CSV table of C-alpha atoms and ligand atoms in Angstrom, one decimal:
chain,number,residue,atom,x,y,z
A,1,UNK,CA,-9.1,-16.3,15.2
A,2,UNK,CA,-10.3,-12.9,13.7
A,3,UNK,CA,-12.6,-11.4,16.5
A,4,UNK,CA,-12.1,-8.0,17.7
A,5,UNK,CA,-9.7,-9.0,20.7
A,6,UNK,CA,-7.0,-10.6,17.8
A,7,UNK,CA,-7.5,-7.1,16.2
A,8,UNK,CA,-7.5,-5.1,18.9
A,9,UNK,CA,-4.0,-6.8,20.0
A,10,UNK,CA,-2.6,-6.3,16.4
A,11,UNK,CA,-3.6,-2.2,17.5
A,12,UNK,CA,-1.7,-1.8,20.5
A,13,UNK,CA,1.0,-4.0,18.8
A,14,UNK,CA,1.3,-1.2,16.2
A,15,UNK,CA,1.0,1.3,18.4
A,16,UNK,CA,4.0,-0.1,20.8
A,17,UNK,CA,5.9,0.2,17.4
A,18,UNK,CA,5.0,4.2,17.0
A,19,UNK,CA,1.7,4.3,14.7
A,20,UNK,CA,0.7,6.8,16.5
A,21,UNK,CA,-2.5,7.9,14.1
A,22,UNK,CA,-5.8,6.6,15.4
A,23,UNK,CA,-7.4,6.9,12.3
A,24,UNK,CA,-5.5,5.1,10.5
A,25,UNK,CA,-5.0,2.6,13.6
A,26,UNK,CA,-9.3,2.6,13.8
A,27,UNK,CA,-9.3,1.7,9.8
A,28,UNK,CA,-6.7,-1.3,10.5
A,29,UNK,CA,-8.9,-2.8,13.5
A,30,UNK,CA,-12.0,-2.8,11.7
A,31,UNK,CA,-10.9,-3.5,8.2
A,32,UNK,CA,-11.4,-7.5,7.8
A,33,UNK,CA,-7.9,-8.9,7.0
A,34,UNK,CA,-8.8,-12.1,7.1
A,35,UNK,CA,-10.7,-11.3,3.4
A,36,UNK,CA,-7.3,-10.4,1.8
A,37,UNK,CA,-5.1,-13.4,2.2
A,38,UNK,CA,-5.9,-17.2,2.0
A,39,UNK,CA,-8.6,-19.0,3.5
A,40,UNK,CA,-6.5,-21.8,4.8
A,41,UNK,CA,-4.1,-18.6,6.5
A,42,UNK,CA,-7.1,-16.5,7.7
A,43,UNK,CA,-6.2,-17.6,11.4
A,44,UNK,CA,-2.9,-15.3,11.1
A,45,UNK,CA,-4.3,-12.6,9.4
A,46,UNK,CA,-4.0,-10.6,12.3
A,47,UNK,CA,-1.0,-11.3,13.8
A,48,UNK,CA,1.6,-8.5,12.4
A,49,UNK,CA,3.4,-10.1,9.8
A,50,UNK,CA,3.5,-10.3,5.8
A,51,UNK,CA,1.3,-13.5,4.4
A,52,UNK,CA,1.5,-15.3,1.0
A,53,UNK,CA,-1.5,-14.3,-1.2
A,54,UNK,CA,-0.4,-16.2,-4.4
A,55,UNK,CA,1.8,-15.8,-7.5
A,56,UNK,CA,4.8,-15.4,-5.7
A,57,UNK,CA,3.7,-12.4,-4.1
A,58,UNK,CA,2.7,-11.3,-0.3
A,59,UNK,CA,0.2,-8.8,1.5
A,60,UNK,CA,2.5,-6.2,3.3
A,61,UNK,CA,3.1,-6.2,7.5
A,62,UNK,CA,0.5,-4.5,8.9
A,63,UNK,CA,3.1,-2.4,10.5
A,64,UNK,CA,3.8,-1.6,6.8
A,65,UNK,CA,0.8,-0.7,5.5
A,66,UNK,CA,0.6,1.7,8.8
A,67,UNK,CA,3.7,3.6,8.7
A,68,UNK,CA,3.2,3.9,4.9
A,69,UNK,CA,0.0,5.4,5.1
A,70,UNK,CA,0.9,7.7,7.6
A,71,UNK,CA,4.2,9.1,5.7
A,72,UNK,CA,1.6,9.4,2.7
A,73,UNK,CA,-0.6,11.6,4.9
A,74,UNK,CA,1.5,13.1,7.5
A,75,UNK,CA,1.3,16.8,5.9
A,76,UNK,CA,-2.4,16.4,5.9
A,77,UNK,CA,-5.1,14.8,4.0
A,78,UNK,CA,-4.8,14.5,0.3
A,79,UNK,CA,-7.7,13.4,-1.9
A,80,UNK,CA,-6.1,11.5,-4.4
A,81,UNK,CA,-3.3,8.6,-4.3
A,82,UNK,CA,-1.8,6.1,-6.8
A,83,UNK,CA,-0.7,2.9,-5.3
A,84,UNK,CA,2.2,0.9,-7.7
A,85,UNK,CA,1.7,-2.8,-6.7
A,86,UNK,CA,-2.4,-3.5,-6.0
A,87,UNK,CA,-1.8,-7.1,-4.7
A,88,UNK,CA,-4.1,-8.3,-2.2
A,89,UNK,CA,-6.1,-4.8,-2.6
A,90,UNK,CA,-5.7,-4.2,1.3
A,91,UNK,CA,-3.2,-1.0,1.4
A,92,UNK,CA,-5.9,0.1,-1.8
A,93,UNK,CA,-8.5,-0.8,0.4
A,94,UNK,CA,-7.1,1.5,4.0
A,95,UNK,CA,-5.9,4.2,1.4
A,96,UNK,CA,-9.7,4.4,0.2
A,97,UNK,CA,-11.6,5.1,4.2
A,98,UNK,CA,-8.6,8.0,3.8
A,99,UNK,CA,-9.2,9.6,0.6
A,100,UNK,CA,-11.6,10.6,-2.1
A,101,UNK,CA,-10.2,8.5,-5.5
A,102,UNK,CA,-7.4,5.8,-4.9
A,103,UNK,CA,-5.9,4.8,-8.4
A,104,UNK,CA,-4.1,1.1,-8.4
A,105,UNK,CA,-2.4,-0.4,-10.9
A,106,UNK,CA,-1.1,-4.0,-10.6
A,107,UNK,CA,1.0,-6.6,-13.5
A,108,UNK,CA,-0.8,-9.4,-12.6
A,109,UNK,CA,-4.1,-10.2,-14.3
A,110,UNK,CA,-5.0,-12.9,-11.7
A,111,UNK,CA,-4.3,-10.9,-8.5
A,112,UNK,CA,-6.1,-7.7,-9.8
A,113,UNK,CA,-8.7,-9.7,-10.6
A,114,UNK,CA,-9.4,-11.4,-6.8
A,115,UNK,CA,-8.3,-7.6,-5.4
A,116,UNK,CA,-11.6,-6.3,-7.2
A,117,UNK,CA,-14.0,-8.9,-5.7
A,118,UNK,CA,-12.9,-7.6,-2.5
A,119,UNK,CA,-13.4,-4.0,-3.2
A,120,UNK,CA,-16.8,-4.7,-4.5
A,121,UNK,CA,-17.4,-7.2,-1.7
A,122,UNK,CA,-16.6,-3.9,0.6
A,123,UNK,CA,-18.3,-1.7,-1.0
A,124,UNK,CA,-15.3,0.2,-1.8
A,125,UNK,CA,-16.5,2.2,-4.8
A,126,UNK,CA,-13.7,4.7,-5.0
A,127,UNK,CA,-10.7,2.6,-5.8
A,128,UNK,CA,-10.2,2.7,-9.5
A,129,UNK,CA,-8.1,-0.2,-11.3
A,130,UNK,CA,-5.9,-1.3,-13.6
A,131,UNK,CA,-3.7,-4.1,-15.1
A,132,UNK,CA,-0.3,-2.6,-16.4
A,133,UNK,CA,3.5,-2.0,-15.4
A,134,UNK,CA,3.4,0.2,-13.1
A,135,UNK,CA,6.2,1.5,-13.7
A,136,UNK,CA,4.8,4.4,-15.9
A,137,UNK,CA,2.0,5.4,-13.1
A,138,UNK,CA,-1.1,6.2,-14.8
A,139,UNK,CA,-0.7,9.5,-16.6
A,140,UNK,CA,-4.2,10.0,-17.5
A,141,UNK,CA,-5.3,10.0,-13.8
A,142,UNK,CA,-2.3,12.3,-12.6
A,143,UNK,CA,-1.1,14.1,-11.0
A,144,UNK,CA,-1.7,12.6,-8.1
A,145,UNK,CA,-1.2,14.2,-4.2
A,146,UNK,CA,0.3,11.0,-3.0
A,147,UNK,CA,1.8,7.9,-4.6
A,148,UNK,CA,2.7,4.7,-2.9
A,149,UNK,CA,4.8,1.7,-4.0
A,150,UNK,CA,4.4,-1.7,-2.7
A,151,UNK,CA,7.2,-3.2,-4.8
A,152,UNK,CA,10.3,-2.4,-4.7
A,153,UNK,CA,12.2,-0.8,-7.7
A,154,UNK,CA,16.3,-0.5,-7.4
A,155,UNK,CA,16.2,3.2,-8.5
A,156,UNK,CA,13.5,6.4,-7.9
A,157,UNK,CA,11.4,6.2,-10.9
A,158,UNK,CA,11.3,9.5,-12.2
A,159,UNK,CA,8.4,9.0,-14.6
A,160,UNK,CA,6.3,8.9,-11.5
A,161,UNK,CA,7.5,11.7,-9.8
A,162,UNK,CA,6.1,13.6,-12.9
A,163,UNK,CA,3.0,12.1,-12.1
A,164,UNK,CA,2.9,14.1,-8.8
A,165,UNK,CA,1.9,17.9,-8.1
A,166,UNK,CA,4.1,20.0,-6.7
A,167,UNK,CA,4.7,19.6,-3.2
A,168,UNK,CA,3.2,15.5,-3.6
A,169,UNK,CA,5.1,12.9,-1.9
A,170,UNK,CA,6.0,9.4,-2.6
A,171,UNK,CA,6.3,6.6,-0.1
A,172,UNK,CA,8.0,3.7,-1.8
A,173,UNK,CA,11.0,0.6,-0.8
A,174,UNK,CA,14.1,1.5,-2.7
A,175,UNK,CA,17.1,-1.2,-3.6
A,176,UNK,CA,17.4,-4.7,-3.9
A,177,UNK,CA,15.8,-7.5,-1.2
A,178,UNK,CA,17.8,-7.6,2.0
A,179,UNK,CA,18.9,-3.9,1.5
A,180,UNK,CA,16.1,-2.2,0.6
A,181,UNK,CA,15.3,1.3,2.6
A,182,UNK,CA,11.6,3.0,2.6
A,183,UNK,CA,12.0,6.7,1.1
A,184,UNK,CA,9.7,9.9,1.0
A,185,UNK,CA,9.9,11.4,-1.6
A,186,UNK,CA,8.6,14.9,-2.2
A,187,UNK,CA,8.3,16.9,-5.6
A,188,UNK,CA,9.8,20.2,-5.7
A,189,UNK,CA,9.3,23.3,-7.7
A,190,UNK,CA,12.7,22.4,-9.1
A,191,UNK,CA,13.1,18.6,-8.9
A,192,UNK,CA,12.3,16.3,-5.8
A,193,UNK,CA,13.7,15.8,-2.2
A,194,UNK,CA,14.2,12.2,-0.5
A,195,UNK,CA,13.8,11.5,2.8
A,196,UNK,CA,15.4,7.8,4.3
A,197,UNK,CA,12.9,6.4,6.9
A,198,UNK,CA,13.6,2.9,7.8
A,199,UNK,CA,14.4,-0.7,6.6
A,200,UNK,CA,12.1,-2.9,5.0
A,201,UNK,CA,11.6,-6.4,2.9
A,202,UNK,CA,9.7,-6.2,-0.4
A,203,UNK,CA,9.2,-7.8,-3.2
A,204,UNK,CA,10.7,-6.3,-6.5
A,205,UNK,CA,9.4,-4.4,-8.9
A,206,UNK,CA,9.4,-6.4,-11.9
A,207,UNK,CA,8.4,-4.8,-15.6
A,208,UNK,CA,5.8,-6.3,-18.2
A,209,UNK,CA,1.9,-7.6,-17.3
A,210,UNK,CA,1.2,-11.3,-16.7
B,301,SAH,N1,-0.4,-3.4,-1.8
B,301,SAH,C1,-0.1,-5.0,-2.0
B,301,SAH,C2,1.3,-5.7,-1.6
B,301,SAH,C3,1.7,-6.1,-3.2
B,301,SAH,S1,2.9,-7.3,-3.0
B,301,SAH,C4,-1.6,-5.5,-1.2
B,301,SAH,O1,-1.8,-4.9,0.4
B,301,SAH,O2,-1.4,-6.4,-0.5
B,301,SAH,C5,3.5,-6.3,-4.5
B,301,SAH,C6,3.1,-6.4,-5.9
B,301,SAH,O3,2.9,-4.9,-7.1
B,301,SAH,C7,2.5,-7.7,-6.6
B,301,SAH,O4,1.1,-7.9,-6.5
B,301,SAH,C8,3.0,-7.5,-7.7
B,301,SAH,O5,2.7,-8.4,-8.7
B,301,SAH,C9,3.5,-6.2,-8.1
B,301,SAH,N2,4.3,-5.6,-9.2
B,301,SAH,C10,5.5,-5.7,-9.1
B,301,SAH,N3,5.7,-5.2,-10.3
B,301,SAH,C11,5.2,-4.4,-10.4
B,301,SAH,C12,4.7,-3.4,-11.7
B,301,SAH,N4,5.9,-2.9,-12.6
B,301,SAH,N5,3.8,-2.8,-11.7
B,301,SAH,C13,2.4,-2.7,-11.0
B,301,SAH,N6,2.4,-3.8,-10.3
B,301,SAH,C14,3.3,-4.4,-10.0
């Protein structure tokens, strides 16, 4: 169920859906996603679906992880990324293979602790994590070349844009469940530009720590 053949089938599917970056496809084909979901669901880890990861949250569908990663890196390689919503740690682990340093914040402590164990187990030492409400970003570690949000706010969080370098991009779902859109926000000298990509379905961004 977790064999290379099963993983290759997932990669074929992502290609069919338009993911073109071979480096990203290769990372998704080799990263053990079954270690990021509950053991009882490990046999479904290489299906192209979101899966529960406890605390009422989900690990994103591999297609979405690939797409958001592609969008983040589409203007060339970057060195530092902030992720809001660590969850299982899967998206952060994909990014850790592509950028020098990943910063990730999560509001649910129990979730973050589990993700941290996975980072250790996989030897991913370039991921720095923090238990906090990510709506404020991580100013002390910024500015970042890229920001990725994996929980959906109702409005573009301007506090986060201020933590982007000029020309930096933020990839995020925007809006309420059922009506969300994936958008790319690029910080410009004077303000920012927004590009709408496609419909998505993420858990909402929630304020406060747990
Ligand atoms: N990137 C994750 C997907 C996580 S689901 C993965 O690869 O598995 C979204 C996560 O965002 C959840 O864990 C949720 O607790 C977290 N989250 C929601 N609102 C948040 C906030 N304000 N600050 C930080 N994390 C938040």
